[in-house]
Amino acid sequence: MEKIRLGVIFGGKSSEYSVSLHSVSSMLRSVDPEKYEIRCIGISPCGSWYYLTQPDYDKIEHDHWLDDTCVEMCLSMGEKKGIILLDGANTFIGLDVVFPVLHGKNGEDGTLQGYLELAQIPYVGCHVLSSSCVMDKEFTHILCESAHIPCTPYKCIYKNEYKNEKEIYEDAVQSLGDVLFLKPCNAGSSYGISKVRSFEEFKAGMTEAFRHDSKVLIEKNIVGFEIGCAVLGNDELVVGECDEIETHKDFFDFAAKYELDQTEIHCPARISKEQSDIAKEIAKKAYRVMNCEGFARVDMFVCENGEIVLNELNTIPGLTATSRYPSMISHAGYSFSELIDRLIQLAMEKRG
C-alpha cells in the first residue's frame, strides 16, 4: 500500500509555541512509519515557515529544531498540493493531508486553516469558521446560549469601551458576584486569565488580559470543579469518558495544566453516571452548534448544586500521549496511535 504523505505543522507565532513543541514531538513518535511519509513543517516564533530535511524529534521537543538543515518554504497554490522549498530551485514536495499541531492564535483560530483551504490541502480538525468562532470565547457563549446550552454567566468588555473602570467593576460585581474571572476572548492555556476579588485586582487583571486581546470576558466565579469531555468525528460522533480537574490553586492555570502543579486529573471524573451522561450530551451539542469537525475537547463546570454548565471548547487540544484528550478518548477504545490514524482518516474523508 502506498504511504500517505503527511505534513505535520508545529510551532507558530503564538504564546503557546512551547506547548506545540511538546504535543508534536509526542505525536510524531506515535505515527506509524509504515503508513505515513512524514513531512515536518516548523513555524518559528516570528512566523517564518521551514521544511525540516532531517527532523529530530528530541530537538523539536527542546526547541533546537531550527538549524541549517531547515529550508524556508511556502505552500503551493497551484493544482499540485504540497510544499515549495525556497531553495533557489523551487523544489516541490507533495502532500496528501496536513496535521496542524499548533495551539492558540495563528494556529487554532482559523488563520492557518484558511491558508490550507487556499492551498486545497485536506487538514485535520475544524474548518475556518468553526476554528475562529471557538477560539473567540464571546462568540462561543453567544452561539451556545442561542442553542439553549447552559453557559457560565458573563459580560464582554471591548478595549475601546474600557473607560470608567470603577463603574464597569461595580456593574460586574452587581450582576455576577464578588469573585470574578477575567479572560482574554482570544487566548489559550490560561494566558492573561486572573481571578479577582477586589477593584485593585480587577484593574491589574484587566490590564493583563488586554495585553493578549482587544476584548475581555468577565465571568461569574463558579463554585464547583471543572470537567472535560473528548468528542471525535465528523458526521458520526464518538464521545470519550469525562475527566475531572482537581486543583488546589485558584484556578487551572498554565503551571497546573502543563506541570500538574498542585493539580490532579481524574479520568473517569468522580461524578455520577447521570451527571456524566448530561455532560456528554452537552459536549456533543456544543460540538454540533460550533460546527466542529475532527475533534475537540469540551470543558464544563460542575456547579455546587450539581448543575453542569459549559466553559469553552478547544479545537486542537494537547496531544501528548498523556494529555487529557487522548486519555479521555482511550475509554472509547482508541489508543494514541489509533487516534492519530482516525483523525487523518476523518480529514481525508471530509476534504479528500
Short mmCIF file of C-alpha atoms in Angstrom, two decimals:
data_model
loop_
_atom_site.label_atom_id
_atom_site.label_comp_id
_atom_site.label_asym_id
_atom_site.label_seq_id
_atom_site.Cartn_x
_atom_site.Cartn_y
_atom_site.Cartn_z
CA MET A 1 0.00 0.00 0.00
CA GLU A 2 1.28 3.46 -0.93
CA LYS A 3 2.16 5.58 2.08
CA ILE A 4 0.15 8.71 2.89
CA ARG A 5 2.24 11.87 2.55
CA LEU A 6 1.52 13.53 5.88
CA GLY A 7 2.53 17.11 6.58
CA VAL A 8 2.83 17.86 10.30
CA ILE A 9 2.90 21.56 11.21
CA PHE A 10 4.13 22.76 14.59
CA GLY A 11 5.44 25.81 16.44
CA GLY A 12 3.77 29.02 15.40
CA LYS A 13 3.66 32.72 16.15
CA SER A 14 1.78 32.22 19.40
CA SER A 15 2.22 32.38 23.15
CA GLU A 16 1.57 28.63 23.06
CA TYR A 17 4.60 27.87 20.87
CA SER A 18 6.25 25.72 23.57
CA VAL A 19 3.05 23.73 24.12
CA SER A 20 3.01 22.87 20.42
CA LEU A 21 6.58 21.52 20.56
CA HIS A 22 5.70 19.08 23.35
CA SER A 23 2.49 17.99 21.64
CA VAL A 24 4.03 17.41 18.22
CA SER A 25 7.13 15.55 19.44
CA SER A 26 4.91 13.07 21.27
CA MET A 27 2.55 12.79 18.32
CA LEU A 28 5.38 12.24 15.81
CA ARG A 29 6.82 9.39 17.89
CA SER A 30 3.43 7.66 17.71
CA VAL A 31 2.89 7.96 13.95
CA ASP A 32 3.22 4.63 12.14
CA PRO A 33 6.14 4.96 9.66
CA GLU A 34 4.73 2.03 7.68
CA LYS A 35 1.61 4.07 6.87
CA TYR A 36 2.94 7.62 6.51
CA GLU A 37 5.74 9.57 4.90
CA ILE A 38 6.24 12.40 7.39
CA ARG A 39 6.99 15.92 6.18
CA CYS A 40 7.78 18.12 9.19
CA ILE A 41 6.95 21.80 8.84
CA GLY A 42 8.06 24.17 11.59
CA ILE A 43 6.83 27.72 12.06
CA SER A 44 9.25 29.90 14.03
CA PRO A 45 8.06 32.28 16.79
CA CYS A 46 8.45 35.17 14.32
CA GLY A 47 6.20 33.39 11.78
CA SER A 48 8.70 32.03 9.22
CA TRP A 49 7.93 28.62 7.69
CA TYR A 50 10.60 25.91 7.39
CA TYR A 51 10.78 22.40 5.98
CA LEU A 52 12.84 20.08 8.17
CA THR A 53 15.04 18.00 5.88
CA GLN A 54 16.41 16.00 8.83
CA PRO A 55 13.73 16.09 11.55
CA ASP A 56 14.93 15.15 15.02
CA TYR A 57 12.01 14.73 17.43
CA ASP A 58 14.15 15.37 20.52
CA LYS A 59 15.40 18.62 19.01
CA ILE A 60 11.83 19.65 18.23
CA GLU A 61 10.71 18.93 21.79
CA HIS A 62 13.53 21.01 23.29
CA ASP A 63 13.28 23.83 20.73
CA HIS A 64 16.58 23.15 18.94
CA TRP A 65 14.94 22.24 15.64
CA LEU A 66 15.71 25.41 13.69
CA ASP A 67 19.18 24.84 12.24
CA ASP A 68 20.97 24.88 8.88
CA THR A 69 19.20 21.69 7.76
CA CYS A 70 15.90 23.61 7.64
CA VAL A 71 14.82 25.23 4.37
CA GLU A 72 12.38 28.14 4.10
CA MET A 73 9.19 27.16 2.31
CA CYS A 74 5.62 28.02 1.42
CA LEU A 75 2.57 26.03 0.36
CA SER A 76 1.82 25.57 -3.31
CA MET A 77 -1.23 27.50 -4.51
CA GLY A 78 -1.37 25.71 -7.85
CA GLU A 79 -3.04 22.48 -8.93
CA LYS A 80 -0.47 20.32 -7.20
CA LYS A 81 -0.91 20.01 -3.43
CA GLY A 82 2.23 20.39 -1.40
CA ILE A 83 5.29 22.38 -0.36
CA ILE A 84 7.54 24.63 -2.43
CA LEU A 85 11.03 24.95 -1.00
CA LEU A 86 12.60 28.40 -1.33
CA ASP A 87 15.93 26.79 -2.17
CA GLY A 88 16.59 28.55 -5.46
CA ALA A 89 15.18 25.63 -7.44
CA ASN A 90 11.60 25.81 -6.11
CA THR A 91 11.73 22.11 -5.25
CA PHE A 92 8.22 20.67 -4.90
CA ILE A 93 7.27 18.13 -2.20
CA GLY A 94 3.78 16.65 -2.40
CA LEU A 95 1.30 16.36 0.45
CA ASP A 96 -1.88 14.30 0.80
CA VAL A 97 -3.03 15.69 4.14
CA VAL A 98 -1.81 18.04 6.88
CA PHE A 99 -1.99 17.60 10.64
CA PRO A 100 -1.71 21.01 12.36
CA VAL A 101 -0.36 20.60 15.89
CA LEU A 102 -0.48 24.24 16.92
CA HIS A 103 -2.33 25.89 19.77
CA GLY A 104 -3.73 29.38 20.21
CA LYS A 105 -3.50 32.31 17.82
CA ASN A 106 -2.20 31.79 14.27
CA GLY A 107 -2.75 28.06 14.51
CA GLU A 108 -6.05 27.21 16.14
CA ASP A 109 -8.04 30.35 15.27
CA GLY A 110 -8.83 29.73 11.58
CA THR A 111 -5.89 31.62 10.08
CA LEU A 112 -3.81 28.51 9.33
CA GLN A 113 -6.94 26.65 8.28
CA GLY A 114 -7.68 29.39 5.73
CA TYR A 115 -4.18 29.06 4.27
CA LEU A 116 -4.64 25.30 3.93
CA GLU A 117 -8.05 25.82 2.29
CA LEU A 118 -6.46 28.14 -0.29
CA ALA A 119 -3.80 25.51 -0.93
CA GLN A 120 -6.60 22.89 -1.29
CA ILE A 121 -4.86 20.53 1.12
CA PRO A 122 -7.01 18.38 3.44
CA TYR A 123 -6.23 19.00 7.09
CA VAL A 124 -7.07 17.52 10.48
CA GLY A 125 -9.57 19.35 12.66
CA CYS A 126 -12.15 22.09 12.44
CA HIS A 127 -12.60 24.30 9.39
CA VAL A 128 -12.04 28.06 9.21
CA LEU A 129 -15.32 29.39 10.62
CA SER A 130 -15.59 26.80 13.36
CA SER A 131 -11.97 27.34 14.43
CA SER A 132 -12.31 31.12 14.60
CA CYS A 133 -15.66 31.06 16.44
CA VAL A 134 -14.47 28.51 19.01
CA MET A 135 -11.28 30.49 19.60
CA ASP A 136 -13.38 33.55 20.48
CA LYS A 137 -14.92 32.94 23.90
CA GLU A 138 -17.59 35.60 23.38
CA PHE A 139 -18.77 34.02 20.12
CA THR A 140 -18.82 30.61 21.78
CA HIS A 141 -21.09 31.98 24.51
CA ILE A 142 -23.39 33.75 22.03
CA LEU A 143 -23.81 30.71 19.77
CA CYS A 144 -24.16 28.12 22.53
CA GLU A 145 -26.56 30.21 24.61
CA SER A 146 -28.71 30.74 21.50
CA ALA A 147 -28.92 26.93 21.29
CA HIS A 148 -30.03 26.79 24.97
CA ILE A 149 -26.80 25.25 26.21
CA PRO A 150 -26.23 26.34 29.83
CA CYS A 151 -23.13 28.57 29.96
CA THR A 152 -21.17 30.47 32.59
CA PRO A 153 -22.78 33.92 33.14
CA TYR A 154 -20.57 36.67 31.69
CA LYS A 155 -20.08 40.17 30.33
CA CYS A 156 -17.77 41.13 27.48
CA ILE A 157 -15.78 44.38 27.52
CA TYR A 158 -14.06 45.79 24.43
CA LYS A 159 -10.84 47.75 24.90
CA ASN A 160 -12.27 50.92 23.33
CA GLU A 161 -15.19 50.76 25.80
CA TYR A 162 -12.97 50.34 28.86
CA LYS A 163 -13.05 53.89 30.18
CA ASN A 164 -14.76 54.03 33.59
CA GLU A 165 -13.06 51.15 35.41
CA LYS A 166 -14.91 51.62 38.67
CA GLU A 167 -18.32 51.67 37.02
CA ILE A 168 -17.55 48.57 34.94
CA TYR A 169 -16.28 46.74 38.03
CA GLU A 170 -19.28 47.65 40.18
CA ASP A 171 -21.69 46.65 37.41
CA ALA A 172 -19.92 43.29 37.02
CA VAL A 173 -20.00 42.63 40.77
CA GLN A 174 -23.68 43.51 40.96
CA SER A 175 -24.64 41.13 38.15
CA LEU A 176 -22.01 38.38 38.51
CA GLY A 177 -20.89 38.38 42.14
CA ASP A 178 -17.97 39.46 44.32
CA VAL A 179 -15.48 37.00 42.80
CA LEU A 180 -14.84 37.32 39.07
CA PHE A 181 -12.76 35.67 36.37
CA LEU A 182 -11.16 37.83 33.66
CA LYS A 183 -10.29 36.10 30.39
CA PRO A 184 -8.94 37.41 27.08
CA CYS A 185 -11.53 36.35 24.49
CA ASN A 186 -8.89 35.01 22.10
CA ALA A 187 -6.13 33.27 24.03
CA GLY A 188 -5.44 29.80 25.36
CA SER A 189 -3.52 27.88 28.03
CA SER A 190 -4.83 30.31 30.68
CA TYR A 191 -2.67 33.18 29.39
CA GLY A 192 -4.00 36.51 30.65
CA ILE A 193 -6.57 34.91 32.97
CA SER A 194 -6.99 36.10 36.54
CA LYS A 195 -9.33 35.53 39.45
CA VAL A 196 -10.18 38.83 41.15
CA ARG A 197 -11.81 39.71 44.47
CA SER A 198 -11.26 43.48 44.67
CA PHE A 199 -11.22 46.59 42.50
CA GLU A 200 -7.40 46.76 42.62
CA GLU A 201 -7.12 43.14 41.44
CA PHE A 202 -9.72 43.89 38.77
CA LYS A 203 -7.70 46.82 37.36
CA ALA A 204 -4.49 44.78 37.27
CA GLY A 205 -6.30 41.78 35.77
CA MET A 206 -7.93 43.82 33.02
CA THR A 207 -4.58 45.36 32.10
CA GLU A 208 -3.04 41.90 31.83
CA ALA A 209 -5.99 40.49 29.84
CA PHE A 210 -5.88 43.38 27.34
CA ARG A 211 -2.23 42.52 26.68
CA HIS A 212 -3.49 39.36 25.00
CA ASP A 213 -6.64 40.55 23.23
CA SER A 214 -8.74 43.61 22.48
CA LYS A 215 -11.77 42.25 24.35
CA VAL A 216 -12.11 40.58 27.72
CA LEU A 217 -14.70 38.21 29.13
CA ILE A 218 -15.75 38.92 32.73
CA GLU A 219 -17.23 35.69 34.10
CA LYS A 220 -19.02 34.69 37.26
CA ASN A 221 -16.93 32.51 39.56
CA ILE A 222 -18.44 29.03 39.55
CA VAL A 223 -18.27 27.30 42.91
CA GLY A 224 -17.57 23.72 41.95
CA PHE A 225 -14.99 22.00 39.75
CA GLU A 226 -14.06 21.61 36.08
CA ILE A 227 -14.62 18.57 33.90
CA GLY A 228 -13.87 17.87 30.25
CA CYS A 229 -15.21 15.63 27.53
CA ALA A 230 -13.46 14.43 24.36
CA VAL A 231 -15.52 14.40 21.14
CA LEU A 232 -14.29 12.76 17.93
CA GLY A 233 -15.83 12.66 14.45
CA ASN A 234 -17.41 14.47 11.53
CA ASP A 235 -20.95 13.19 10.91
CA GLU A 236 -20.96 10.35 13.43
CA LEU A 237 -19.60 11.28 16.83
CA VAL A 238 -17.64 9.26 19.36
CA VAL A 239 -17.55 10.58 22.92
CA GLY A 240 -14.81 9.65 25.36
CA GLU A 241 -15.06 9.45 29.11
CA CYS A 242 -15.32 12.68 31.12
CA ASP A 243 -12.32 13.70 33.18
CA GLU A 244 -12.13 15.91 36.27
CA ILE A 245 -9.63 18.55 37.32
CA GLU A 246 -8.80 18.62 41.00
CA THR A 247 -6.63 21.65 41.75
CA HIS A 248 -5.59 23.33 44.96
CA LYS A 249 -4.76 26.52 43.10
CA ASP A 250 -7.07 29.49 42.47
CA PHE A 251 -7.79 28.10 39.01
CA PHE A 252 -6.41 25.74 36.35
CA ASP A 253 -3.53 27.97 35.24
CA PHE A 254 -0.58 27.28 32.92
CA ALA A 255 1.54 25.55 35.58
CA ALA A 256 -1.42 23.43 36.65
CA LYS A 257 -2.13 22.42 33.05
CA TYR A 258 1.36 21.51 31.93
CA GLU A 259 3.25 20.73 35.13
CA LEU A 260 0.28 19.47 37.19
CA ASP A 261 1.31 21.93 39.90
CA GLN A 262 -0.95 21.21 42.94
CA THR A 263 -3.28 19.51 40.47
CA GLU A 264 -4.55 16.02 39.67
CA ILE A 265 -6.56 14.83 36.69
CA HIS A 266 -9.08 12.08 37.38
CA CYS A 267 -10.34 10.04 34.42
CA PRO A 268 -13.10 8.99 34.65
CA ALA A 269 -14.41 12.00 36.55
CA ARG A 270 -15.69 11.38 40.06
CA ILE A 271 -19.29 12.22 39.19
CA SER A 272 -22.49 10.21 38.99
CA LYS A 273 -23.47 8.35 35.82
CA GLU A 274 -26.39 10.73 35.43
CA GLN A 275 -24.08 13.76 35.56
CA SER A 276 -21.66 12.06 33.17
CA ASP A 277 -24.46 11.38 30.68
CA ILE A 278 -25.64 15.00 30.89
CA ALA A 279 -22.07 16.29 30.39
CA LYS A 280 -21.61 14.09 27.33
CA GLU A 281 -24.86 15.35 25.80
CA ILE A 282 -23.81 18.97 26.42
CA ALA A 283 -20.43 18.21 24.84
CA LYS A 284 -22.00 16.69 21.72
CA LYS A 285 -24.49 19.54 21.39
CA ALA A 286 -21.79 22.21 21.77
CA TYR A 287 -19.63 20.38 19.21
CA ARG A 288 -22.53 20.44 16.72
CA VAL A 289 -23.52 24.04 17.45
CA MET A 290 -19.95 25.21 16.88
CA ASN A 291 -19.86 23.11 13.68
CA CYS A 292 -16.75 21.22 14.77
CA GLU A 293 -15.05 18.53 12.70
CA GLY A 294 -12.35 16.02 13.50
CA PHE A 295 -12.01 16.51 17.22
CA ALA A 296 -12.43 18.92 20.12
CA ARG A 297 -12.32 18.93 23.88
CA VAL A 298 -15.36 20.44 25.56
CA ASP A 299 -14.73 21.94 29.01
CA MET A 300 -17.52 22.35 31.56
CA PHE A 301 -18.10 23.14 35.23
CA VAL A 302 -19.99 21.03 37.75
CA CYS A 303 -21.65 23.62 39.99
CA GLU A 304 -22.14 23.30 43.74
CA ASN A 305 -25.80 22.35 43.16
CA GLY A 306 -24.83 19.64 40.65
CA GLU A 307 -25.79 21.62 37.54
CA ILE A 308 -23.39 21.36 34.60
CA VAL A 309 -22.55 24.47 32.56
CA LEU A 310 -20.33 24.99 29.52
CA ASN A 311 -17.00 26.73 29.94
CA GLU A 312 -15.34 26.56 26.49
CA LEU A 313 -14.18 24.32 23.64
CA ASN A 314 -10.68 23.58 22.41
CA THR A 315 -10.28 22.58 18.73
CA ILE A 316 -6.62 21.46 18.94
CA PRO A 317 -6.24 20.07 22.46
CA GLY A 318 -2.90 18.92 23.85
CA LEU A 319 -1.66 15.84 22.00
CA THR A 320 1.00 14.20 24.11
CA ALA A 321 0.35 10.54 24.90
CA THR A 322 -0.64 11.55 28.45
CA SER A 323 -2.68 14.66 27.58
CA ARG A 324 -6.29 14.93 28.65
CA TYR A 325 -7.89 14.38 25.23
CA PRO A 326 -6.07 11.11 24.37
CA SER A 327 -6.69 9.89 27.91
CA MET A 328 -10.44 10.54 27.68
CA ILE A 329 -10.85 9.09 24.18
CA SER A 330 -8.91 5.95 25.17
CA HIS A 331 -12.01 4.95 27.14
CA ALA A 332 -13.84 4.78 23.80
CA GLY A 333 -11.31 2.20 22.60
CA TYR A 334 -8.71 4.34 20.80
CA SER A 335 -5.01 4.03 21.57
CA PHE A 336 -2.93 7.15 20.90
CA SER A 337 -1.68 5.85 17.53
CA GLU A 338 -5.21 4.74 16.56
CA LEU A 339 -6.48 8.21 17.44
CA ILE A 340 -3.93 9.78 15.10
CA ASP A 341 -4.94 7.37 12.32
CA ARG A 342 -8.62 8.15 12.82
CA LEU A 343 -8.08 11.92 12.77
CA ILE A 344 -6.17 11.65 9.50
CA GLN A 345 -8.92 9.44 8.02
CA LEU A 346 -11.57 11.98 9.07
CA ALA A 347 -9.62 14.79 7.40
CA MET A 348 -9.27 12.91 4.13
CA GLU A 349 -12.91 11.77 4.15
CA LYS A 350 -14.20 15.30 4.64
CA ARG A 351 -11.91 17.13 2.27
CA GLY A 352 -10.49 14.44 0.05
#
